[in-house]
GROMACS .gro file of C-alpha atoms in nm:
model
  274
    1UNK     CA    1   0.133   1.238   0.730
    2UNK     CA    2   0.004   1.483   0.975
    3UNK     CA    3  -0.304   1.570   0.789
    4UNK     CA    4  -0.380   1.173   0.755
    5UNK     CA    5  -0.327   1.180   1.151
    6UNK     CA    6  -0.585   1.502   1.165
    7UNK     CA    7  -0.843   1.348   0.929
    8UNK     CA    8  -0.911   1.059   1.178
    9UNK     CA    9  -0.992   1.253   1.490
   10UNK     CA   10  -1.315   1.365   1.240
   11UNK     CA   11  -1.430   1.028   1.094
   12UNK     CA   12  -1.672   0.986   1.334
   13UNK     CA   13  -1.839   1.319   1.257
   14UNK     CA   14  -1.856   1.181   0.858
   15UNK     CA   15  -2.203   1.075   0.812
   16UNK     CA   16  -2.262   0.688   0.856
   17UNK     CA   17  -2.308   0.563   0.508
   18UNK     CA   18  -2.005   0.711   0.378
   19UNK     CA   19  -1.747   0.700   0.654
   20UNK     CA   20  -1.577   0.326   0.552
   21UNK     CA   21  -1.503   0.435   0.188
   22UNK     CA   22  -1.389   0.787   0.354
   23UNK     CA   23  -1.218   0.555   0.648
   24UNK     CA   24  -1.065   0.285   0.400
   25UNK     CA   25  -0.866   0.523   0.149
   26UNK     CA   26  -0.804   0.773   0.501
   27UNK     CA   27  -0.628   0.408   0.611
   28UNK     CA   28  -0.451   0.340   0.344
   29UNK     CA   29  -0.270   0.675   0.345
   30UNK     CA   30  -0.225   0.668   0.697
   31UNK     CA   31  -0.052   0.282   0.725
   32UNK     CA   32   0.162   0.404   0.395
   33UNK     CA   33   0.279   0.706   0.529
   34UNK     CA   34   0.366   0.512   0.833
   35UNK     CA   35   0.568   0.239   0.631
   36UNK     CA   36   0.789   0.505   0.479
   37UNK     CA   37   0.917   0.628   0.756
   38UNK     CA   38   0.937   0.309   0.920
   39UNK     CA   39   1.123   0.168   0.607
   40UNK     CA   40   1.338   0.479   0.496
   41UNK     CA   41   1.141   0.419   0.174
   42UNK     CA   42   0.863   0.486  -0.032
   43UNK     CA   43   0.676   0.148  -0.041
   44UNK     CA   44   0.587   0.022  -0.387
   45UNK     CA   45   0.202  -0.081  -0.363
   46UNK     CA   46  -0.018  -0.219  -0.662
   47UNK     CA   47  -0.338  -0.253  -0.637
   48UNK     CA   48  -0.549  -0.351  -0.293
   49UNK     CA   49  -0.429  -0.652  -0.288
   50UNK     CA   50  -0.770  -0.829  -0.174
   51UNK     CA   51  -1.078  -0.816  -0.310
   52UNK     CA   52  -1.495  -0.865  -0.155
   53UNK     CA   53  -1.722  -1.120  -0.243
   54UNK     CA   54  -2.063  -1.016  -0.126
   55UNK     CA   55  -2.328  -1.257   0.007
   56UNK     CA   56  -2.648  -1.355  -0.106
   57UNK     CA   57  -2.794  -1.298   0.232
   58UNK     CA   58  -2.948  -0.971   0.176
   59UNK     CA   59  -2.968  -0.917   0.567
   60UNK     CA   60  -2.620  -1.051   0.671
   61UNK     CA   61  -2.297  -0.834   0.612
   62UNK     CA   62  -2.110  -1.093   0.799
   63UNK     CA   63  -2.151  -1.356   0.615
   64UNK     CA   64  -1.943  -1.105   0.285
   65UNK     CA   65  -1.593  -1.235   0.274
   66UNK     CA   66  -1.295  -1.093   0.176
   67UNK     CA   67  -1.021  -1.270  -0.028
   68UNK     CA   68  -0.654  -1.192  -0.004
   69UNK     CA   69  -0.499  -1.197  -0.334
   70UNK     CA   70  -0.131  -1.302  -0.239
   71UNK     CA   71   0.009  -1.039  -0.464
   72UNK     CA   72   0.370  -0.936  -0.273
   73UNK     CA   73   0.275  -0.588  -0.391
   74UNK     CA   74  -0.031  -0.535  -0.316
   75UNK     CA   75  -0.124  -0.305   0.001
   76UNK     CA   76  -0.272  -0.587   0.237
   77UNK     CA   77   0.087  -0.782   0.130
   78UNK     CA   78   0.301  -0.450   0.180
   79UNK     CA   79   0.176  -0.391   0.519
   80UNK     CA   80   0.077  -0.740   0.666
   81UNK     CA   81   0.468  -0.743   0.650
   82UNK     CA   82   0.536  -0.418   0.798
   83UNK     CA   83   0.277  -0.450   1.076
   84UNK     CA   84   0.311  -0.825   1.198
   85UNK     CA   85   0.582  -0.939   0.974
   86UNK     CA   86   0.318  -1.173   0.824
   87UNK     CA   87   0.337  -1.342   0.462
   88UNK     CA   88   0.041  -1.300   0.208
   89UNK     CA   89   0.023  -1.565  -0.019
   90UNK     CA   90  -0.232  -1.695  -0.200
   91UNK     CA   91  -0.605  -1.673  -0.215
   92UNK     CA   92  -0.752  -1.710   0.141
   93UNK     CA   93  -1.121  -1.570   0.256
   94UNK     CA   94  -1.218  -1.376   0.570
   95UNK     CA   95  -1.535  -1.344   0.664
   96UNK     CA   96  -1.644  -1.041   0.781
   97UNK     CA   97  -1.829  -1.176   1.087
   98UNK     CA   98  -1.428  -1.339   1.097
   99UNK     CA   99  -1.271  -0.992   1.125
  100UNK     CA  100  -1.492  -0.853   1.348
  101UNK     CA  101  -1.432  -1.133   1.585
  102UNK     CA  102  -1.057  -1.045   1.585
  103UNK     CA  103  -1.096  -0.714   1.729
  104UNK     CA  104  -1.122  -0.680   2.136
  105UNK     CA  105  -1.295  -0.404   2.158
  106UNK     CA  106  -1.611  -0.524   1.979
  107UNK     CA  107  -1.554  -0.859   2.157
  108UNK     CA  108  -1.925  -0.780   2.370
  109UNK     CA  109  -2.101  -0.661   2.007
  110UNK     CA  110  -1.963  -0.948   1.828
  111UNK     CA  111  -2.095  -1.217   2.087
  112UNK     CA  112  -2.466  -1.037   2.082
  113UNK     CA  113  -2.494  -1.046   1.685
  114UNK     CA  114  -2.326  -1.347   1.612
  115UNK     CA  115  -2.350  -1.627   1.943
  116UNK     CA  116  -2.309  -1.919   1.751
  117UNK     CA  117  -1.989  -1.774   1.628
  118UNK     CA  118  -1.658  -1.799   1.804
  119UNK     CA  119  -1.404  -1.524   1.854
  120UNK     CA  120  -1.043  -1.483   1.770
  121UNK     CA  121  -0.978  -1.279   2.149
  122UNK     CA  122  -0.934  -1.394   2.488
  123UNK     CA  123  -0.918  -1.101   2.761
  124UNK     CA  124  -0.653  -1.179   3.045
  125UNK     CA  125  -0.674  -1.075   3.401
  126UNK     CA  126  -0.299  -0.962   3.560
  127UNK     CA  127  -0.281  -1.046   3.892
  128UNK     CA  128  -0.070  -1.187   4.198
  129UNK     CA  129  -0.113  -1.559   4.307
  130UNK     CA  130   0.130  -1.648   4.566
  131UNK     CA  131   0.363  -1.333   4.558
  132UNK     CA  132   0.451  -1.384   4.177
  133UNK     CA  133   0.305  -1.253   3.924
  134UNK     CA  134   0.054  -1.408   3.717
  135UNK     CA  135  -0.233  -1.385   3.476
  136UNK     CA  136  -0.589  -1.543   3.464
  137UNK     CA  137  -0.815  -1.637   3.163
  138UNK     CA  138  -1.223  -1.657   3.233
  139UNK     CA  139  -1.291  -2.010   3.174
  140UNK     CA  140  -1.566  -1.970   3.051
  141UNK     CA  141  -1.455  -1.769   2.747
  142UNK     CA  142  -1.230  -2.005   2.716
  143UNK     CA  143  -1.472  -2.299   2.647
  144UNK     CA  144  -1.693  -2.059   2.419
  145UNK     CA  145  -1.447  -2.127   2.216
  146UNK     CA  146  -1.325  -2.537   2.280
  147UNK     CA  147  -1.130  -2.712   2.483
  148UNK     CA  148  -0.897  -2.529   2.686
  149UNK     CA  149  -0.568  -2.744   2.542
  150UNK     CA  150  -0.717  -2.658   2.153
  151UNK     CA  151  -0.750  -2.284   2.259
  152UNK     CA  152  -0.432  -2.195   2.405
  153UNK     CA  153  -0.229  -2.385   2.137
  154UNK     CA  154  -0.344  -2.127   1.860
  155UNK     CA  155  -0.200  -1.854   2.060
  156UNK     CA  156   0.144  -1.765   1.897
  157UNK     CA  157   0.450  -1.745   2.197
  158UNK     CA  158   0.227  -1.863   2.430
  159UNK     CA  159   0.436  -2.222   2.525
  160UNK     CA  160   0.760  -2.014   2.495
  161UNK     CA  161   0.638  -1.768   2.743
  162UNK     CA  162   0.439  -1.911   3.020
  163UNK     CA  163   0.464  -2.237   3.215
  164UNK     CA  164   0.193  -2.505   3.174
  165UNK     CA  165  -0.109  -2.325   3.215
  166UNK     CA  166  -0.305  -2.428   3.536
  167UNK     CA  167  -0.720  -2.466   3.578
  168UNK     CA  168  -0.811  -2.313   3.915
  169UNK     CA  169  -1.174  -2.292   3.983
  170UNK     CA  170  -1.337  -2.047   3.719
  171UNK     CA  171  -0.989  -1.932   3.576
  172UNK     CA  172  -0.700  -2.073   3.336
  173UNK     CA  173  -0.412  -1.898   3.534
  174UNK     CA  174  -0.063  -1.879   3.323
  175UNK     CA  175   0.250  -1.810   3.498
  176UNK     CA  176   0.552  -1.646   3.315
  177UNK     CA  177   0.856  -1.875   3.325
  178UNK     CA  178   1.180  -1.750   3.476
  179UNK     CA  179   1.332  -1.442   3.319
  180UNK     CA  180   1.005  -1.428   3.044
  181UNK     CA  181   0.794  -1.115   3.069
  182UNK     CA  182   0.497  -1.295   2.865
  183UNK     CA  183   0.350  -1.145   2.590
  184UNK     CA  184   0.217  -0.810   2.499
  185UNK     CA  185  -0.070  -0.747   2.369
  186UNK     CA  186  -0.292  -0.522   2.480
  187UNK     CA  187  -0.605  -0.314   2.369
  188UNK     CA  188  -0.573   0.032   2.320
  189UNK     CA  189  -0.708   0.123   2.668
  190UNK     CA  190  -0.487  -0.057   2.820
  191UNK     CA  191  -0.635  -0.376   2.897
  192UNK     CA  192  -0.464  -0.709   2.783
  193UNK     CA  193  -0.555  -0.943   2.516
  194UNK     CA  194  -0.441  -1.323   2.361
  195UNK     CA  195  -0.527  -1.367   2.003
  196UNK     CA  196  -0.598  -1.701   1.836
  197UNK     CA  197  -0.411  -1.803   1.524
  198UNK     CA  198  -0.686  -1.846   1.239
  199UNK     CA  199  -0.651  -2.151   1.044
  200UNK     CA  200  -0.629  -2.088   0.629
  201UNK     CA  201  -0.561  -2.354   0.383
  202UNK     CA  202  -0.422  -2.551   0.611
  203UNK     CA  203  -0.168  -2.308   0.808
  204UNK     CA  204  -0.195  -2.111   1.088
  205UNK     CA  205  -0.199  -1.735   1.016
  206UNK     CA  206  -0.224  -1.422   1.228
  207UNK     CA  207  -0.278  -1.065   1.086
  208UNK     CA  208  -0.206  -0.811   1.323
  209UNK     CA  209  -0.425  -0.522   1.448
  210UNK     CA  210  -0.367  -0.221   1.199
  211UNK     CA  211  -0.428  -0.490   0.898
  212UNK     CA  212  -0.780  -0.611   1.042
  213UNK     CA  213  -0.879  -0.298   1.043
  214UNK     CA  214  -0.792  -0.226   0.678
  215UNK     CA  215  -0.968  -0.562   0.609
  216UNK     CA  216  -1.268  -0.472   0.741
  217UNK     CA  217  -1.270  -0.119   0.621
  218UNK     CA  218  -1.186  -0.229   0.274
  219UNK     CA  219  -1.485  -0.475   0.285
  220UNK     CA  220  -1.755  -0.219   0.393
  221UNK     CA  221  -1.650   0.061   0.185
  222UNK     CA  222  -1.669  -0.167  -0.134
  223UNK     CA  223  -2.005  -0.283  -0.011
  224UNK     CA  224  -2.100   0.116   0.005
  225UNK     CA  225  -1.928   0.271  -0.267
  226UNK     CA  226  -2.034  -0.097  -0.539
  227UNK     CA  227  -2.343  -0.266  -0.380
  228UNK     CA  228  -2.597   0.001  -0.285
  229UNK     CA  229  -2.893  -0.305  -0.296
  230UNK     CA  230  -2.707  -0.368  -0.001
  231UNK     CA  231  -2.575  -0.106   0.158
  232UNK     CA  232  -2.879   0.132   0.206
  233UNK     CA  233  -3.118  -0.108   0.320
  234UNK     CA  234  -2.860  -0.197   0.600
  235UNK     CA  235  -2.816   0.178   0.651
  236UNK     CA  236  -3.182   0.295   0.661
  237UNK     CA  237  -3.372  -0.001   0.839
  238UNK     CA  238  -3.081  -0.253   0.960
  239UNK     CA  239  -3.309  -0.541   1.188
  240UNK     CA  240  -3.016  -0.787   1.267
  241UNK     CA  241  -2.772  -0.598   1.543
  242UNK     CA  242  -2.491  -0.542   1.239
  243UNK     CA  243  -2.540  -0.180   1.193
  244UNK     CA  244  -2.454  -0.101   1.634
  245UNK     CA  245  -2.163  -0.356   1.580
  246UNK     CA  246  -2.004  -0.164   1.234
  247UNK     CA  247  -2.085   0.184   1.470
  248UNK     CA  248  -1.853   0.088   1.703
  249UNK     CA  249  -1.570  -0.031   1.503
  250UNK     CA  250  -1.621   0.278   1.313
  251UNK     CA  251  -1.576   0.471   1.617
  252UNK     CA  252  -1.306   0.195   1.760
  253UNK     CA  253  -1.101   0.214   1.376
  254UNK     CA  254  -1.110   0.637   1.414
  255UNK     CA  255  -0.912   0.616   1.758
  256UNK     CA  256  -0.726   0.265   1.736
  257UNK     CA  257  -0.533   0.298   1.436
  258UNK     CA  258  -0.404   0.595   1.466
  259UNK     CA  259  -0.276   0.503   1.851
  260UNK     CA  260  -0.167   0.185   1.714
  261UNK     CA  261   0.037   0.431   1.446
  262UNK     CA  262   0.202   0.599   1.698
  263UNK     CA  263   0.314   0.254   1.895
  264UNK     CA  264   0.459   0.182   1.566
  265UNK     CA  265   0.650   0.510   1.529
  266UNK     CA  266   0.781   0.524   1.908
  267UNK     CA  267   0.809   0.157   1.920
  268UNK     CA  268   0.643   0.159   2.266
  269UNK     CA  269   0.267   0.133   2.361
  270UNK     CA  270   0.117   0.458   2.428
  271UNK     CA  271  -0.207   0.475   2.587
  272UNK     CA  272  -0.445   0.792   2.628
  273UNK     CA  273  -0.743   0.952   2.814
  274UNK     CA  274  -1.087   0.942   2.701
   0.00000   0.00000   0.00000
């Protein structure tokens, strides 16, 4: 376990076109290790549990998707359940452009490469409005997305926790109801997040940070490790934006998910200095 803690701090000195097959199996070590102790067990995986289908669009990585398998055992199954108590079943596809969209921190990469695309993330503002406590929502992001109604429904807790959100001027404000602390989510650094329920099949789902992560390193490191034709032209002479956006998550994945490891473990957030 500690040397799968130690072997993160160096993925970003890994050179690029190797560091998400280096950064997938580094994950997968690190989120099982994690489970054990979590669990008091050894988890029983099989397999990946997901698998990539690659797009045509030899310039787009976004557009490759990946496909969850639904197999209880397999890791995406195994620890969608431990982080997120969320259900795998059957075959549903992410896209990549999807996944990316998920994670805040690549929230101002994500709208530059992809604007006609909407994202899964809102970023919330805590404040003070009238001597209580509150919390404000951009409209604007907001209506990147739809209608404000639409938007807030597909965030999970959201009608348990807060009163009828309010439109005031360029904000969606959302007040706590008595004796409700609203909900928790925050980036790593601190600053706080809603995420939007994606719609698969016809359900609502939500996969939690640490399995996004895997997701999208799984995805990249098949695409380097099986689909060279792809790969190294995206590496060597990338012209659509993709290759700043998969920089930063690279650089995002090596310090996120091992703090988001360690929330796990202590069962508190932890947050640290640059």
């Amino acid at each position: 376990m500690r040397q799968a803690f130690l072997f993160w701090r160096s993925l970003t000195d890994v050179p690029f076109d190797i560091s998400p097959i280096i950064g997938y199996y580094a994950a997968t070590a690190l989120l099982s290790g994690v489970t054990g102790l979590l669990s008091g067990t050894r988890p029983v995986i099989d397999g990946h549990g997901m698998s990539v289908l690659v797009s045509k669009n030899r310039r787009r990585l976004g557009q490759c998707k990946v496909t969850t398998s639904g197999q209880l055992t397999g890791g995406l199954a195994v620890f969608a359940k431990q982080f997120g108590q969320a259900t795998v079943t059957g075959r549903m596809g992410w896209s990549l452009s999807e996944l990316f969209g998920s994670i805040p921190e690549l929230l101002d990469e994500y709208r530059r490469c992809y604007p006609s695309e909407k994202p899964f993330v809102l970023f919330v503002e805590e404040t003070e409005r009238d001597g209580a406590a509150a919390e404000r929502v951009s409209l604007s992001d907001v209506h990147r997305i739809g209608e404000p109604h639409d938007v807030l429904s597909r965030v999970t807790g959201l009608s348990e926790e807060y009163l009828p959100f309010q439109q005031t001027g360029e904000y969606v404000v959302l007040r706590p109801k008595f004796g409700a602390s609203g909900l928790d989510d925050y980036t790593i650094t601190g600053q706080k997040v809603l995420f939007l329920r994606h719609h698969k099949e016809g359900r609502a789902v939500m996969f939690s940070q640490p399995v996004v992560y895997l997701m999208v390193l799984f995805a990249l490191s098949y695409l380097a490790r099986y689909h060279p034709e792809k790969w190294n032209p995206f590496v060597q002479s990338d012209e659509t934006g993709e290759r700043l956006l998969v920089e930063r998550f690279i650089r995002i994945a090596a310090r996120g998910l091992p703090n988001l490891m360690l929330n796990a473990l202590h069962h508190e957030r932890m947050e640290f200095g640059k």
